[in-house]
Short mmCIF file of C-alpha atoms in Angstrom, two decimals:
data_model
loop_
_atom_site.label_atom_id
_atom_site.label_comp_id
_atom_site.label_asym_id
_atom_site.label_seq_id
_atom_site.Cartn_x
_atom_site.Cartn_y
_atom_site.Cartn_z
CA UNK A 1221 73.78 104.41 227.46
CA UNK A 1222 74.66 108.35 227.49
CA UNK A 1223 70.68 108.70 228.63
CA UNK A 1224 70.98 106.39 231.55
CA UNK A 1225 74.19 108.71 232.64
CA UNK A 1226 72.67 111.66 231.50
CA UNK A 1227 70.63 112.86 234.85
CA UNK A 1228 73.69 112.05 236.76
CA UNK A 1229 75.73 113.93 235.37
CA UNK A 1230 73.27 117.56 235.00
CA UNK A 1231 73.43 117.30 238.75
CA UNK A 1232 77.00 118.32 238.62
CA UNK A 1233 76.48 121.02 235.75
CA UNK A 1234 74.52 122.93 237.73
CA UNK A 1235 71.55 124.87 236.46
CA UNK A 1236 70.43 125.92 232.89
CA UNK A 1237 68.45 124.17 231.05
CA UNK A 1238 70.41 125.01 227.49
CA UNK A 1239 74.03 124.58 229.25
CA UNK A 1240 72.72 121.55 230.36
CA UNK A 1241 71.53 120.37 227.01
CA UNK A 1242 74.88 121.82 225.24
CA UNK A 1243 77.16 119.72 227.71
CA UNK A 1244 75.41 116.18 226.94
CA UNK A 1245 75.18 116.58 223.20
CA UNK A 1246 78.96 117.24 223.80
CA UNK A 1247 79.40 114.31 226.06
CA UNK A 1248 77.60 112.16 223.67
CA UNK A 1249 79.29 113.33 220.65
CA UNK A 1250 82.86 112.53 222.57
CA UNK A 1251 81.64 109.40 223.82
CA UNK A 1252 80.52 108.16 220.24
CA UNK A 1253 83.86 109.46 218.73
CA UNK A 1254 85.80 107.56 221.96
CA UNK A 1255 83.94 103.98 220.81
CA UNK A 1256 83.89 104.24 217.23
CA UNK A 1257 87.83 104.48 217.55
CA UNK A 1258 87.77 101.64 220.33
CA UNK A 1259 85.52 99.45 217.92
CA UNK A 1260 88.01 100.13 214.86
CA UNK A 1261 91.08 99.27 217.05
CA UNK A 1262 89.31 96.12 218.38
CA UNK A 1263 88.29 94.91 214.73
CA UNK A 1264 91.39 95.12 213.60
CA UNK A 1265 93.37 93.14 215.90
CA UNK A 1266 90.72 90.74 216.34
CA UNK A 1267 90.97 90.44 212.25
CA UNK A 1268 94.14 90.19 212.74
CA UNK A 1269 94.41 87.66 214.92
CA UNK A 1270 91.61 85.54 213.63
CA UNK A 1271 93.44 85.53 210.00
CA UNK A 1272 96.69 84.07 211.74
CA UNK A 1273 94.64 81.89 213.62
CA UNK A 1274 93.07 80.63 210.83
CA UNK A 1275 96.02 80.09 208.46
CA UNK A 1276 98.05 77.89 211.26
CA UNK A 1277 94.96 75.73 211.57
CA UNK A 1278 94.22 74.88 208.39
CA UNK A 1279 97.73 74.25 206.83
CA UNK A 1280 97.37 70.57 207.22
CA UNK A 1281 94.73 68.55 206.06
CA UNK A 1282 92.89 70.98 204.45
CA UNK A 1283 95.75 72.39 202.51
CA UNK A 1284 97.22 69.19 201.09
CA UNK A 1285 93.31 68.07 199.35
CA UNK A 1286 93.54 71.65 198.10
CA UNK A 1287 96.54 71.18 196.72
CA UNK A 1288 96.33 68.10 194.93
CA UNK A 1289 92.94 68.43 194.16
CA UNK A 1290 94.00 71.56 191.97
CA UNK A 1291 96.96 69.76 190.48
CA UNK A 1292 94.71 66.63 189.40
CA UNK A 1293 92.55 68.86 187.86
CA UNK A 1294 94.92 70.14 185.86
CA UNK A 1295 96.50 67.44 184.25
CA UNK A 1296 92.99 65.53 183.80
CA UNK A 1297 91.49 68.75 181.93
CA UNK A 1298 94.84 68.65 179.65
CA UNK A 1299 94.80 64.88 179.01
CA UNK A 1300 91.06 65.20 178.48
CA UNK A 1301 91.59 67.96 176.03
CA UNK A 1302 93.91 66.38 174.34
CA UNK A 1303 91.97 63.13 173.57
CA UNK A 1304 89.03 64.74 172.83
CA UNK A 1305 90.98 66.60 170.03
CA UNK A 1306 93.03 63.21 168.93
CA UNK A 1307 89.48 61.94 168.61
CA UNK A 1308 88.18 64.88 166.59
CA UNK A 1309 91.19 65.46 164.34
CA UNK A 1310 92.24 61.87 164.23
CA UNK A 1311 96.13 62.98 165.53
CA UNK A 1312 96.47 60.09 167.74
CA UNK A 1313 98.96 60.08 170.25
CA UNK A 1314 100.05 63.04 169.25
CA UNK A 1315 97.45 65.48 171.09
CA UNK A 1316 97.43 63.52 174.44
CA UNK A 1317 100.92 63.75 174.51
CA UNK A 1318 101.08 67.44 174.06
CA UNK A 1319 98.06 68.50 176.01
CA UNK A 1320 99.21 65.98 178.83
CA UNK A 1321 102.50 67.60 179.32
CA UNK A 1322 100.47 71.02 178.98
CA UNK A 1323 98.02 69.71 182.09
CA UNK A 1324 100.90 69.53 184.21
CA UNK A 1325 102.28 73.01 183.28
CA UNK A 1326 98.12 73.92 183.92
CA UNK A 1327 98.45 72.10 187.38
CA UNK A 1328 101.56 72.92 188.78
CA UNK A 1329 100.48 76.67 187.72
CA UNK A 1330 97.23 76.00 189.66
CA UNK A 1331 99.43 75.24 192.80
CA UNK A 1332 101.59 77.38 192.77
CA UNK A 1333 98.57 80.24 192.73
CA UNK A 1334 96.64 78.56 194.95
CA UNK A 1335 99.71 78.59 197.25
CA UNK A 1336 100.48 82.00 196.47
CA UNK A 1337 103.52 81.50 195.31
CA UNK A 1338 102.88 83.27 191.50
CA UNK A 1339 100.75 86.18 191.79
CA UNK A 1340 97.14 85.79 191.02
CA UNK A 1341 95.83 86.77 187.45
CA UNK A 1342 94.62 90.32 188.31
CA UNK A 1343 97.88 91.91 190.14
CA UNK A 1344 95.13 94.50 191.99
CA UNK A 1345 93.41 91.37 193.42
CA UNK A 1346 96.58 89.86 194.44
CA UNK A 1347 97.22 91.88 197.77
CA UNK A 1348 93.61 91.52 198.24
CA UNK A 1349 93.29 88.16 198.38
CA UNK A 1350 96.69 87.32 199.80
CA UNK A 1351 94.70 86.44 203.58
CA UNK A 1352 92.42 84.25 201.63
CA UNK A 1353 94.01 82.30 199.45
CA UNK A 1354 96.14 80.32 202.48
CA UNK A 1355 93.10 79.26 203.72
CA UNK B 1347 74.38 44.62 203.80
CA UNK B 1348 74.16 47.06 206.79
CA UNK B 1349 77.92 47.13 206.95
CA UNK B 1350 78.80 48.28 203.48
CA UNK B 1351 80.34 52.10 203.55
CA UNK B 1352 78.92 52.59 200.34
CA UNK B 1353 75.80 52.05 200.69
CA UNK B 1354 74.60 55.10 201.97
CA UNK B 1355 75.29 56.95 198.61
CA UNK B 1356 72.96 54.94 196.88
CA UNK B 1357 70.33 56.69 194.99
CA UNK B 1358 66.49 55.08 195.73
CA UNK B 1359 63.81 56.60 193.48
CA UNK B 1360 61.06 57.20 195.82
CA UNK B 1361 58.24 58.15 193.14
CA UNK B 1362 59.30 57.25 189.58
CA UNK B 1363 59.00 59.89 186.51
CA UNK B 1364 59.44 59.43 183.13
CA UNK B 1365 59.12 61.84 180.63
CA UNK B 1366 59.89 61.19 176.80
CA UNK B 1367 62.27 58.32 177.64
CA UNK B 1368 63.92 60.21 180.14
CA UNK B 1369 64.36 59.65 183.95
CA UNK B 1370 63.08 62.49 185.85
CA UNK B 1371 62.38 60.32 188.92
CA UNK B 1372 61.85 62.08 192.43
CA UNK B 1373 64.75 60.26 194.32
CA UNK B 1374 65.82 60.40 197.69
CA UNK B 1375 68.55 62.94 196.42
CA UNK B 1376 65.91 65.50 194.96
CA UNK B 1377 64.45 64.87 198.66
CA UNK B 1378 67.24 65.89 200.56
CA UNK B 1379 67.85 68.75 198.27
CA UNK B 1380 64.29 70.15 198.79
CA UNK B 1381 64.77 69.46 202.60
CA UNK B 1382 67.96 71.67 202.23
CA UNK B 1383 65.94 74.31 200.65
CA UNK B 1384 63.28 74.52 202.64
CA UNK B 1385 65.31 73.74 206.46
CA UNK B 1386 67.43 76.70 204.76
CA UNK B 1387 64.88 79.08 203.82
CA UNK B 1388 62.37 78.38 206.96
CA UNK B 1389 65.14 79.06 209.39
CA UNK B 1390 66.14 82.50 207.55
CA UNK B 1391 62.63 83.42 207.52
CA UNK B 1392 61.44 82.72 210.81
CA UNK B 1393 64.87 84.10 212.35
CA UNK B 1394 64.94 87.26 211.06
CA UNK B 1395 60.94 87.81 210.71
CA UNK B 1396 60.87 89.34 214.16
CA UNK B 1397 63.49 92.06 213.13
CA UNK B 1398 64.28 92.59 216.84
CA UNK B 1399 67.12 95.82 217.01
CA UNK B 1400 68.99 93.67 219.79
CA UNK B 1401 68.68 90.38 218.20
CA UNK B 1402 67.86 86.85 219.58
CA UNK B 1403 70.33 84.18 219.49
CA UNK B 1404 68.76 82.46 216.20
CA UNK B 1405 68.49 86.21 214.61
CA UNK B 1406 72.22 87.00 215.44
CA UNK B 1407 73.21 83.55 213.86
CA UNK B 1408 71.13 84.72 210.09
CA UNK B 1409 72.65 87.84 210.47
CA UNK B 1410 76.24 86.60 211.32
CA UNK B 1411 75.69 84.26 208.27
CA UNK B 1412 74.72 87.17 206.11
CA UNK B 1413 77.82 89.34 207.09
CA UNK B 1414 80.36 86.08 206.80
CA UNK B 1415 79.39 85.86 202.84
CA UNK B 1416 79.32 89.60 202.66
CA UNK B 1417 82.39 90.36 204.17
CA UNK B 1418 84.34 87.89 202.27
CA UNK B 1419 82.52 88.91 198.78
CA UNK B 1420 83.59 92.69 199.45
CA UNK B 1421 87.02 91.28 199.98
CA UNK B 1422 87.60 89.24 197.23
CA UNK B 1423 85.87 91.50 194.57
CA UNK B 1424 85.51 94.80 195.92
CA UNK B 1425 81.62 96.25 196.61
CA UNK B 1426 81.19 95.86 192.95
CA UNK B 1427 80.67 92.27 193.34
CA UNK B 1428 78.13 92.72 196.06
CA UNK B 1429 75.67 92.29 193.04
CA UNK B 1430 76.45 88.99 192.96
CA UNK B 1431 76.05 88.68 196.79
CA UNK B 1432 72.08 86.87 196.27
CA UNK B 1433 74.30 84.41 194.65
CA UNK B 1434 76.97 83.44 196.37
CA UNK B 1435 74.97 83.35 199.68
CA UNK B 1436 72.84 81.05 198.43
CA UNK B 1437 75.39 79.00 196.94
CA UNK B 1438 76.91 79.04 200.58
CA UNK B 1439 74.41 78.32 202.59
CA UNK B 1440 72.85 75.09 200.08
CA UNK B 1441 76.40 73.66 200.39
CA UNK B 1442 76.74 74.53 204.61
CA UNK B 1443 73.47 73.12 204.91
CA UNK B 1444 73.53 70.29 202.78
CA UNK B 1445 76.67 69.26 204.38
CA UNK B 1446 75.44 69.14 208.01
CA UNK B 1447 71.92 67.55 207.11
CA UNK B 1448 74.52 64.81 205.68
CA UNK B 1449 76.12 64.43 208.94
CA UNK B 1450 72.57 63.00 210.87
CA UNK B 1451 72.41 59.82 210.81
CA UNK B 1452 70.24 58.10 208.37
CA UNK B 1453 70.40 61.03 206.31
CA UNK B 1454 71.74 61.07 202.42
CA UNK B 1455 74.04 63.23 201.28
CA UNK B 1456 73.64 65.77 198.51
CA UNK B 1457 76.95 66.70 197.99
CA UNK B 1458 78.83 63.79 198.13
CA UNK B 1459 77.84 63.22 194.51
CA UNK B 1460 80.27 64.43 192.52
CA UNK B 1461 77.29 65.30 189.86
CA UNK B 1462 75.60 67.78 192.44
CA UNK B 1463 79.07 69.80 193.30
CA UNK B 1464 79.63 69.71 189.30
CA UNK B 1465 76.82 71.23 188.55
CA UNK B 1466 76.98 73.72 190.97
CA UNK B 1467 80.40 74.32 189.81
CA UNK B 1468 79.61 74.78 186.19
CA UNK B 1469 77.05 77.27 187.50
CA UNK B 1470 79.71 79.39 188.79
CA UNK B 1471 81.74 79.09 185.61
CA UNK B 1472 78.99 79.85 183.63
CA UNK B 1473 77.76 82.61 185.68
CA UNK B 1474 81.76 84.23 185.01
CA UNK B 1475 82.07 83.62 181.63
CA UNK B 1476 78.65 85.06 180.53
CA UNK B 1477 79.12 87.82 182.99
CA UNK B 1478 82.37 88.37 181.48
CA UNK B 1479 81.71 88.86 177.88
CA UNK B 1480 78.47 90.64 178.54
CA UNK B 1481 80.62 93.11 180.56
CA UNK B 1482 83.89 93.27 178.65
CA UNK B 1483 83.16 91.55 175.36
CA UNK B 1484 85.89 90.38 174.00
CA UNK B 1485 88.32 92.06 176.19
CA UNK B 1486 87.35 89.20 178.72
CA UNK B 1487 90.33 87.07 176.72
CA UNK B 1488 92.74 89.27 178.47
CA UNK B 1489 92.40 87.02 181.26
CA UNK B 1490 94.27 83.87 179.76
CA UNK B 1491 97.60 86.58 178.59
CA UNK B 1492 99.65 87.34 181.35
CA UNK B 1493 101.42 90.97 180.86
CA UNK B 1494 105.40 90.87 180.82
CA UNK B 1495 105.37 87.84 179.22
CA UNK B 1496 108.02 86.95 175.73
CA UNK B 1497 106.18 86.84 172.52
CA UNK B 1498 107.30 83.04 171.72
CA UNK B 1499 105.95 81.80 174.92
CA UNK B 1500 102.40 83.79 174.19
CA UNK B 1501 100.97 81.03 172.70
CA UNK B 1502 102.40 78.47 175.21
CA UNK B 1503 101.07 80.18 178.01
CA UNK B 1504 97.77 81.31 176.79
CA UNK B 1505 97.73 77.47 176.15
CA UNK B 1506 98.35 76.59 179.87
CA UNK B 1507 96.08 79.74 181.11
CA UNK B 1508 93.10 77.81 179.49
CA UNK B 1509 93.54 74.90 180.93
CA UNK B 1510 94.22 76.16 184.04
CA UNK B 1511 91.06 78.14 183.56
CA UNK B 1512 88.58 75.09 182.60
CA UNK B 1513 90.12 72.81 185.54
CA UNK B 1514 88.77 75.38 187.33
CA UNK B 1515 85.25 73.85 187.77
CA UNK B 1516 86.77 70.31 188.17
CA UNK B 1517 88.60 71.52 190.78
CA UNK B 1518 86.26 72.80 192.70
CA UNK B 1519 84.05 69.91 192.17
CA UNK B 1520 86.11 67.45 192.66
CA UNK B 1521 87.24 69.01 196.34
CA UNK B 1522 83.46 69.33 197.64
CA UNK B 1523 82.54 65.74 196.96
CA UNK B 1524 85.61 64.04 197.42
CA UNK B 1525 86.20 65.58 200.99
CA UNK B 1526 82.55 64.51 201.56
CA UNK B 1527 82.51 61.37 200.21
CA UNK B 1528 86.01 60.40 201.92
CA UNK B 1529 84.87 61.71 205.35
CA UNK B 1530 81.37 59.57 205.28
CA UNK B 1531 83.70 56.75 204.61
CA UNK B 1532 85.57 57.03 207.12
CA UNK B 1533 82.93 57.38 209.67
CA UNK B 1534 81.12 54.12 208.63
CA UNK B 1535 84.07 52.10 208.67
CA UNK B 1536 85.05 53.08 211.60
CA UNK B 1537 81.85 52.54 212.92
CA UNK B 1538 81.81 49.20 211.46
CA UNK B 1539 84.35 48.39 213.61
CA UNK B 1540 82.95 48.77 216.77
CA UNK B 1541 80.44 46.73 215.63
CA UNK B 1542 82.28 43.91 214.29
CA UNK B 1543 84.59 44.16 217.04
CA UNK B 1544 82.11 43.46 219.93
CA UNK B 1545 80.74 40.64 218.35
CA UNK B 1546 84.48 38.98 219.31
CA UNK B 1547 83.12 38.69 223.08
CA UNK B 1548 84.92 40.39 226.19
CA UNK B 1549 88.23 41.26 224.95
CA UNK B 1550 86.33 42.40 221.53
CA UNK B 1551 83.67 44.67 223.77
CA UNK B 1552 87.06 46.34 225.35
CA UNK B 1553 89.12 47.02 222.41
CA UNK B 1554 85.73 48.47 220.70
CA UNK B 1555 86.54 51.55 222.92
CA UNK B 1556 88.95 52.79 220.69
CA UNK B 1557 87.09 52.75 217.09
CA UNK B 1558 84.10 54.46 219.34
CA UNK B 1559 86.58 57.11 220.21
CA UNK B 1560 87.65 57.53 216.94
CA UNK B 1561 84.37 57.84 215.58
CA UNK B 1562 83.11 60.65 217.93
CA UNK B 1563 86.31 62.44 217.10
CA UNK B 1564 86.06 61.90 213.29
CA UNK B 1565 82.23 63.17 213.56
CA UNK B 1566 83.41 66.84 215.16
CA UNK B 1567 86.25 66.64 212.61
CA UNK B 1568 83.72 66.24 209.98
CA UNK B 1569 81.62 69.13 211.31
CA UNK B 1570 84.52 71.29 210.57
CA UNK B 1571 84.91 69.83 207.19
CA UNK B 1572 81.62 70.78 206.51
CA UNK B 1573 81.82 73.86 207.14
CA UNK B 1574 85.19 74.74 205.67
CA UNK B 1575 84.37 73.16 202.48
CA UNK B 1576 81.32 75.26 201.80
CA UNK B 1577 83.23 78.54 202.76
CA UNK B 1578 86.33 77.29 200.34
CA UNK B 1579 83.58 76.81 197.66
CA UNK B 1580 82.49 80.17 198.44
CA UNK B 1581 85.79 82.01 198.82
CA UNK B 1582 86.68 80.20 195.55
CA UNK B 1583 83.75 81.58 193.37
CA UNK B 1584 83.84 84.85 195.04
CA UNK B 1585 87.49 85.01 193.66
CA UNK B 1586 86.26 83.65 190.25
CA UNK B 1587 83.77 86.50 190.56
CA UNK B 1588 86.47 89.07 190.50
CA UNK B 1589 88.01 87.97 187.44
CA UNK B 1590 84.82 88.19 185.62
CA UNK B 1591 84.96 91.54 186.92
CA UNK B 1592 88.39 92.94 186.39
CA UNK B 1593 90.43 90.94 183.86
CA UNK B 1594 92.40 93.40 182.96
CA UNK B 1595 95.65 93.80 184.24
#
């Protein structure tokens, strides 16, 4: 783009061919500078918007299957712990009953992560990921 | 039984294998999945093979798919998980893929078998906990004990960490296939009804209108499930990623 401008603009430097050549490295150097910054700004808010965008839209449906899916997970992993190690040890009830009540701990734990209400395992992933995890 | 919802998850084999008592038949899954494979890989080849500076509309869409899965790897797991980026991309674009091939009609879908999404799941899991040790060793167990924590409860929560840790996989599983399987319901019953309501006569053919309606609606609504499922199941194992990563606390 500075090229197409470029023999424009030497019209109006006047002569010298090194002044000439001094002035549009300048130019292009300030021009470059002037849209890098532009390009940042516009990322940003665009980000910015996009994210908040995002998070109203998908609230709904999408949220509530997350949700439950992760809290049925939990609670079936626990129960199927649980009988798996009645079966092995021979402790029936006593290890469904235990790992069943420990599911739901699992699950509601899952939730409330997944919601972002707890903080995520890794505290320096948490502010990281706190965009992504609403979606 | 053209009518049954069902139906259309039904597994054919279309050229039978058996090897040492085991099924290993070619079915019309394994077709779909190579038709996933190869629709995904033709269309990343022959997009980007020109290499154009100022890219074409097809080129821009590889590369916008390339910097999607990048971007959101770099953001869940820093630029040291951008080793795993090969990964994760693929993983992304089998499930984006699969799930829109699924949405022609006629065509069977991969991932509404909850076996497919497991396995990819378990591939994810495995892919952390083997990455994990190899990295940390044993120092990967830091993950299921929360700091700040009373030294009665340890044992209670590392308890509940675990589990919370292997429902992980079933989780993720379960989500993919469920939301896939539940949507393709949904379509063909609505369907149905415009179908079986037109057969009524006059007053039938009128009040078909509205099923119709709901079915084109439900269709773009499923595009959109489609999509967002494959980038939760990809936002999901970057951030699974990162823990095999940094565990510490």
């Amino acid at each position: 783009m500075a090229n197409e401008s470029g023999p424009d603009e030497t019209g109006k430097t006047g002569p010298g061919k090194s002044g000439e050549r001094a002035f549009r490295d300048d130019d292009l150097e300030r021009r470059r500078r002037q849209l890098a910054e532009t390009l940042a700004a516009r990322r940003q808010s665009e980000g910015e918007g996009e994210r908040g965008a995002k998070s109203g839209e998908t609230t709904g449906y999408g949220q509530a299957v997350k949700l439950s899916s992760e809290f049925i997970a939990g609670v079936a992993v626990g129960a199927g712990l649980g009988w798996a190690i009645d079966r092995l040890a021979g402790t029936s009830p006593w290890g469904l009953i235990v790992f069943l009540l420990l599911g739901f701990g699992a699950g509601v734990l899952n939730v409330m992560r997944s919601a972002g209400v707890v903080a995520q395992v890794d505290p320096k992933a948490s502010d990281k990921n706190a965009g992504d995890r609403d979606n | 039984m053209s009518n049954d919802p069902i139906h259309q998850f039904h597994i054919s084999k279309l050229i039978p294998i058996e090897i040492g008592g085991y099924d290993f038949s070619f079915t019309n899954s394994s077709a779909f999945m190579v038709a996933t494979v190869v629709a995904t890989s033709a269309f990343l080849f022959l997009t980007t093979s020109s290499r154009g500076l100022v890219p074409s509309r097809l080129q821009s869409i590889s590369e916008m798919c390339y910097e999607f899965v990048a971007s959101m790897l770099r953001d869940a797991a820093g630029s040291q998980g951008m080793k795993f980026f090969p990964f994760v991309f693929s993983l992304f674009m089998f499930v984006l893929v699969a799930n829109i091939l699924g949405l022609f009609p006629y065509f069977f879908t991969v991932t509404s078998h909850i076996i497919v999404t497991f396995a990819l799941a378990i591939l994810v899991i495995g892919t952390v906990l083997v990455y994990g040790f190899m990295k940390h060793g044993f120092g990967f167990l830091k993950l299921f004990v929360p700091q700040g924590v009373p030294g009665i409860l340890v044992p209670l929560v590392v308890l509940i960490e675990v589990i919370s840790f292997i429902s992980r996989p079933v989780s993720l599983s379960v989500r993919l296939f469920a939301n896939m399987l539940a949507g393709h319901i949904t379509l063909k019953v609505f369907a149905g009804f415009v179908a079986s309501l037109s057969a009524l006569g006059a007053v039938g053919i009128a009040g078909s209108v509205l099923p119709l309606a709901m079915t084109v609606a439900i269709t773009a609504l499923e595009f959109l499930v489609a999509f967002l499922q494959a980038y939760v199941f990809a936002v999901l194992t970057c951030m699974y990623l990162n823990d095999a990563l940094h565990p510490g606390h």
